[in-house]
Short mmCIF file of C-alpha atoms in Angstrom, two decimals:
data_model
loop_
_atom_site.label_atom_id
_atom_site.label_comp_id
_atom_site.label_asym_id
_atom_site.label_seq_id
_atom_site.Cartn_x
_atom_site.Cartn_y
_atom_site.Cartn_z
CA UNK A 2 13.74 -273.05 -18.13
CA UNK A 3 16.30 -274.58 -20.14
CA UNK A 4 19.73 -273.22 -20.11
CA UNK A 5 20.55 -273.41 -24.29
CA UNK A 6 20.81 -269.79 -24.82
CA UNK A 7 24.16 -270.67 -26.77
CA UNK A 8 22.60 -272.92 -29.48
CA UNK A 9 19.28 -270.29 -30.13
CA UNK A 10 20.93 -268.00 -33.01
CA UNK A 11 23.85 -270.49 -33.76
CA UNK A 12 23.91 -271.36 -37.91
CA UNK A 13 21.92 -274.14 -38.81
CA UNK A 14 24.42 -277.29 -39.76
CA UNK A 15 23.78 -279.31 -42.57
CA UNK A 16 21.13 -277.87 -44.79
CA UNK A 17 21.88 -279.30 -47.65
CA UNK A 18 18.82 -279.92 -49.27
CA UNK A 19 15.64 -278.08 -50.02
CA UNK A 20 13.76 -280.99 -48.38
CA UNK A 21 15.76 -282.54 -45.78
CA UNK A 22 14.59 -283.45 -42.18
CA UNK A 23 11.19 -280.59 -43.18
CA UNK A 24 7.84 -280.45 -41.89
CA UNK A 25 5.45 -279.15 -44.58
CA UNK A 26 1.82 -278.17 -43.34
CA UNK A 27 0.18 -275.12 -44.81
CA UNK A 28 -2.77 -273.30 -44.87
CA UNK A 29 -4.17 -270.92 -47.86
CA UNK A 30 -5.69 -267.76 -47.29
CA UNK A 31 -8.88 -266.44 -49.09
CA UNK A 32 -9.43 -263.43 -50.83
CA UNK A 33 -9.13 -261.70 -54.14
CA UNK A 34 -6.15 -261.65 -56.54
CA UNK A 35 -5.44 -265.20 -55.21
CA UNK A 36 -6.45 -267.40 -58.52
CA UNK A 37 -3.30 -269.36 -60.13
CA UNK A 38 -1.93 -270.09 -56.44
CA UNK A 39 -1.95 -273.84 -55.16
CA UNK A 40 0.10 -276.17 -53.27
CA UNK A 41 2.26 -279.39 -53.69
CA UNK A 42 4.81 -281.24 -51.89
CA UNK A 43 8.49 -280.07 -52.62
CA UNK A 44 10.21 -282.04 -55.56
CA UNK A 45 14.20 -282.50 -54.87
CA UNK A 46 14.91 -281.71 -58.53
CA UNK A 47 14.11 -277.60 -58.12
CA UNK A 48 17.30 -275.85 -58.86
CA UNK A 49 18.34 -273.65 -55.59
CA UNK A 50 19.01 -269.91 -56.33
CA UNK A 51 20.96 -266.99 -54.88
CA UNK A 52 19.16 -263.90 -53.93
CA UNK A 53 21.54 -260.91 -55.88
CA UNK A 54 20.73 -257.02 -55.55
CA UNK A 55 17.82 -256.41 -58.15
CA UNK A 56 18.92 -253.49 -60.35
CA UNK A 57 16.13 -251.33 -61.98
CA UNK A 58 14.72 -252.86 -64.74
CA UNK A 59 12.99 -250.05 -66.68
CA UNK A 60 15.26 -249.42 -68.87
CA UNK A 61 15.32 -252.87 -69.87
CA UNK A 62 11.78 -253.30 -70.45
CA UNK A 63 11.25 -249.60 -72.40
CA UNK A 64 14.24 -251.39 -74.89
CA UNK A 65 13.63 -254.59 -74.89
CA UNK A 66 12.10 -256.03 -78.55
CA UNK A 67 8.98 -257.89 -79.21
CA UNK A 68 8.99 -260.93 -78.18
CA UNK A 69 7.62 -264.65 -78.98
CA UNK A 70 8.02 -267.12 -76.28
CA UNK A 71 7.74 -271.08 -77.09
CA UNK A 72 5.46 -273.33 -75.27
CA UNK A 73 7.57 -275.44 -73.08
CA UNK A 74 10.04 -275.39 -70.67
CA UNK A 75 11.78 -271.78 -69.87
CA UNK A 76 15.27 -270.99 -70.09
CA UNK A 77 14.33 -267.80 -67.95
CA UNK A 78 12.17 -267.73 -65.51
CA UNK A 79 10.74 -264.43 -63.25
CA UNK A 80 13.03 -264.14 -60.23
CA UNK A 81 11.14 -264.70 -56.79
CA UNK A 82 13.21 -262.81 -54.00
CA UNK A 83 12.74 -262.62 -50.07
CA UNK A 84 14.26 -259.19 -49.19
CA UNK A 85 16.67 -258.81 -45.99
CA UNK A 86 13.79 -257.39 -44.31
CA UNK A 87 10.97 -259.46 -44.58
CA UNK A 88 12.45 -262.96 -44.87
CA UNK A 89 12.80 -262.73 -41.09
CA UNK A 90 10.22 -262.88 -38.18
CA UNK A 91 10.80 -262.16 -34.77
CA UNK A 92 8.26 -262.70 -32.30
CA UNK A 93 8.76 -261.05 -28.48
CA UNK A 94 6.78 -262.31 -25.15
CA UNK A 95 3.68 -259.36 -24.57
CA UNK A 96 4.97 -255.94 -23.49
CA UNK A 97 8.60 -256.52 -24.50
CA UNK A 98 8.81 -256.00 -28.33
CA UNK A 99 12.58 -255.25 -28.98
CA UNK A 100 14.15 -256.97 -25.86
CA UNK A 101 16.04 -259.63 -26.66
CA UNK A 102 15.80 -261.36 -23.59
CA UNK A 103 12.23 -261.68 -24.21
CA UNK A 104 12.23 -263.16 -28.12
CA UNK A 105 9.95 -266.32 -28.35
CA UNK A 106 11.14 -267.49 -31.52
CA UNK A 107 12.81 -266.22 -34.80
CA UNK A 108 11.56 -267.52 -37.91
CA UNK A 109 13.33 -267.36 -41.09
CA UNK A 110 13.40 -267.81 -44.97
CA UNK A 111 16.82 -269.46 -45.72
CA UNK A 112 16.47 -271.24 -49.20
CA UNK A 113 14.22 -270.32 -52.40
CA UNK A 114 13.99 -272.01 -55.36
CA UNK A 115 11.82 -271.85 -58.55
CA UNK A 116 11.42 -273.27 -62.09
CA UNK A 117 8.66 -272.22 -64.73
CA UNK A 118 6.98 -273.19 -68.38
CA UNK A 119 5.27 -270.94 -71.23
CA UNK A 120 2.55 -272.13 -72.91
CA UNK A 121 -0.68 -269.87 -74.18
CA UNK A 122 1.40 -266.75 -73.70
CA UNK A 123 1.58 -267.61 -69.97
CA UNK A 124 4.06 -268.59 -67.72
CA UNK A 125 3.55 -271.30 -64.54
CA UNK A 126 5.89 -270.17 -61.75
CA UNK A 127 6.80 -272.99 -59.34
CA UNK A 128 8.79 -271.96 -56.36
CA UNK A 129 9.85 -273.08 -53.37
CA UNK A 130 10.83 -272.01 -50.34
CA UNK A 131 12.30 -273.22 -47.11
CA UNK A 132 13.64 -272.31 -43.58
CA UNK A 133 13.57 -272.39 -39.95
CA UNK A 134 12.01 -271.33 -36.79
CA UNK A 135 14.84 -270.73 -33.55
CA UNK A 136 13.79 -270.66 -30.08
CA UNK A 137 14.67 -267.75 -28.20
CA UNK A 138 15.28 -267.61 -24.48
CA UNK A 139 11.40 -267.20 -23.61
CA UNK A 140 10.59 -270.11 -26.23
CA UNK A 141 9.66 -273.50 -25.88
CA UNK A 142 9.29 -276.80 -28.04
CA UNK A 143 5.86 -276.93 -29.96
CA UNK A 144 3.74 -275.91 -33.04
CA UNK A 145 4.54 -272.63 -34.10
CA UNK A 146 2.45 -270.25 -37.13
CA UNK A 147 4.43 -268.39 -39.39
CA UNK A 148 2.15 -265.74 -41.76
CA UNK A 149 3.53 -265.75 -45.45
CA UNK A 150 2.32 -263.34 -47.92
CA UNK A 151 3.62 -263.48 -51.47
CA UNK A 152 3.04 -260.67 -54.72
CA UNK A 153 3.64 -261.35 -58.09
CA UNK A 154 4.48 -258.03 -60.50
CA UNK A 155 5.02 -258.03 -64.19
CA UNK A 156 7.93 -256.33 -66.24
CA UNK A 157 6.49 -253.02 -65.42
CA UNK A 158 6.23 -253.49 -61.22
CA UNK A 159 2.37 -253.50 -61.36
CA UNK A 160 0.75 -256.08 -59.18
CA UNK A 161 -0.86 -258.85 -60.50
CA UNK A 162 -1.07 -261.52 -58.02
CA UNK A 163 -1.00 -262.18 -54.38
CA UNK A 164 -2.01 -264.93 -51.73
CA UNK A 165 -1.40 -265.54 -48.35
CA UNK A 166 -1.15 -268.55 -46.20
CA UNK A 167 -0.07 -270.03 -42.34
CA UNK A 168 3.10 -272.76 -42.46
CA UNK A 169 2.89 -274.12 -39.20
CA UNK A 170 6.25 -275.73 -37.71
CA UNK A 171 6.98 -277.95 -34.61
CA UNK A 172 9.61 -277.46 -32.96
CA UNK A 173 10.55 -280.97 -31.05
CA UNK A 174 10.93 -281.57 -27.12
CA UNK A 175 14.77 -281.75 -27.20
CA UNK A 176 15.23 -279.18 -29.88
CA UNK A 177 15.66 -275.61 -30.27
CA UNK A 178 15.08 -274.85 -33.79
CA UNK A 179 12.38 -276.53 -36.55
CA UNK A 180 12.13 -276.68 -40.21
CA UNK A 181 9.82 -275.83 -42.58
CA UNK A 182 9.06 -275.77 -46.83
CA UNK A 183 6.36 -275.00 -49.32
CA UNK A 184 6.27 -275.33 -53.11
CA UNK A 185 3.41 -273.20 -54.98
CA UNK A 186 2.59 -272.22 -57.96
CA UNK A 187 1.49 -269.03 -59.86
CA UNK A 188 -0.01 -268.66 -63.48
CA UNK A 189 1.14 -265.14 -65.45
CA UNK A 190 0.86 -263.73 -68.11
CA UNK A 191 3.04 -262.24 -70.43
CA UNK A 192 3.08 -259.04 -71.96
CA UNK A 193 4.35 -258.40 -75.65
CA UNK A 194 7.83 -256.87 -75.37
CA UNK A 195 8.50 -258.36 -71.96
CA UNK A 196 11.54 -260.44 -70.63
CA UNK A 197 10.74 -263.26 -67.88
CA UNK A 198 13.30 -262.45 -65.82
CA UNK A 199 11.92 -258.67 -65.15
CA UNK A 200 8.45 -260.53 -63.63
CA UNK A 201 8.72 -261.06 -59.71
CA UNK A 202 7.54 -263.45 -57.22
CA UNK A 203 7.92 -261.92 -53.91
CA UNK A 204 7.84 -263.73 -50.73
CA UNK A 205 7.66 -262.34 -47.03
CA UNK A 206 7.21 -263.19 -43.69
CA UNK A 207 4.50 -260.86 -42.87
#
């Protein structure tokens, strides 16, 4: 075994872009509710976003006026969050869930990005995410599976999309951690007397 237990949870170093030094191999789930989703290669040019606390936006949305959108490009766009709780993935060696002197690997979400356009009383979500997979003390270098499953709700938190896919990421001989990213995008639509920024893209680890 190697001896690199220092370097397995350490920050990752130089992550500057959305792109850099990234693997991107994915897989797309079947299944209903999945129309609107495909995949593409990352372009540099997405703008990177924070992830803030989402207040409640009910109030907003019982208020809010009628609304005409434009065709063309959005100057709001729905947010697409990774909560604390599922942008994270820990995987344990059989019969040892919780130990961790027996983690595998650790995958995590670390950057998301998106960027969207009306047109036909729709809006085309394209986001991006990106991230990592750590080695833990029972790990090793090699391919690695990481389940995604993303929801889409509208201004009043009803579902109205959802996929699911497998982003697969090597982690090389003389490494300890990998990278991985994904760009897809999602067609909505938008209710009368709706703001974009109340729709969600929601993206998980699970």
């Amino acid at each position: 075994m190697r001896h690199k237990s220092r370097q397995y949870w350490s920050p990752m170093i130089g992550f500057v872009t959305l792109c850099a030094g990234m693997a991107i191999v994915s897989g797309c789930g079947g299944g209903g509710g999945t129309s609107g989703f495909s995949s593409e290669r990352l372009p540099d040019r997405l703008p990177t976003i924070d992830l803030p606390s989402l207040p409640s936006s009910e109030s907003a949305v019982a208020t809010a006026p009628a609304t005409t959108y434009a065709a063309g490009r959005a100057s709001s766009c729905p947010q697409v969050v990774a909560w604390p709780n599922e942008k994270l993935r820990t995987v344990y060696q059989r019969g040892h869930d919780g130990d961790a002197n027996f983690i595998v690997y650790r995958g995590e979400i670390t950057k998301l990005s998106r960027e969207c356009q009306l047109t036909g009383g729709r809006v085309l979500v394209k986001y991006g995410y990106a991230g990592r997979v750590l080695l833990g003390p029972k790990g090793h270098a090699g391919s690695y599976s990481l389940p995604v499953s993303v929801k889409a709700t509208d201004a009043y938190k009803a579902q109205i999309a959802r996929d699911r896919m497998t982003v697969r990421v090597t982690v090389p001989g003389d490494q300890t951690v990998g990278y991985f990213s994904m760009v897809r995008q999602i067609s909505l639509p938008v209710r009368p007397g709706t703001r974009l920024e109340d729709y969600k893209v929601f993206v998980a680890l699970k």
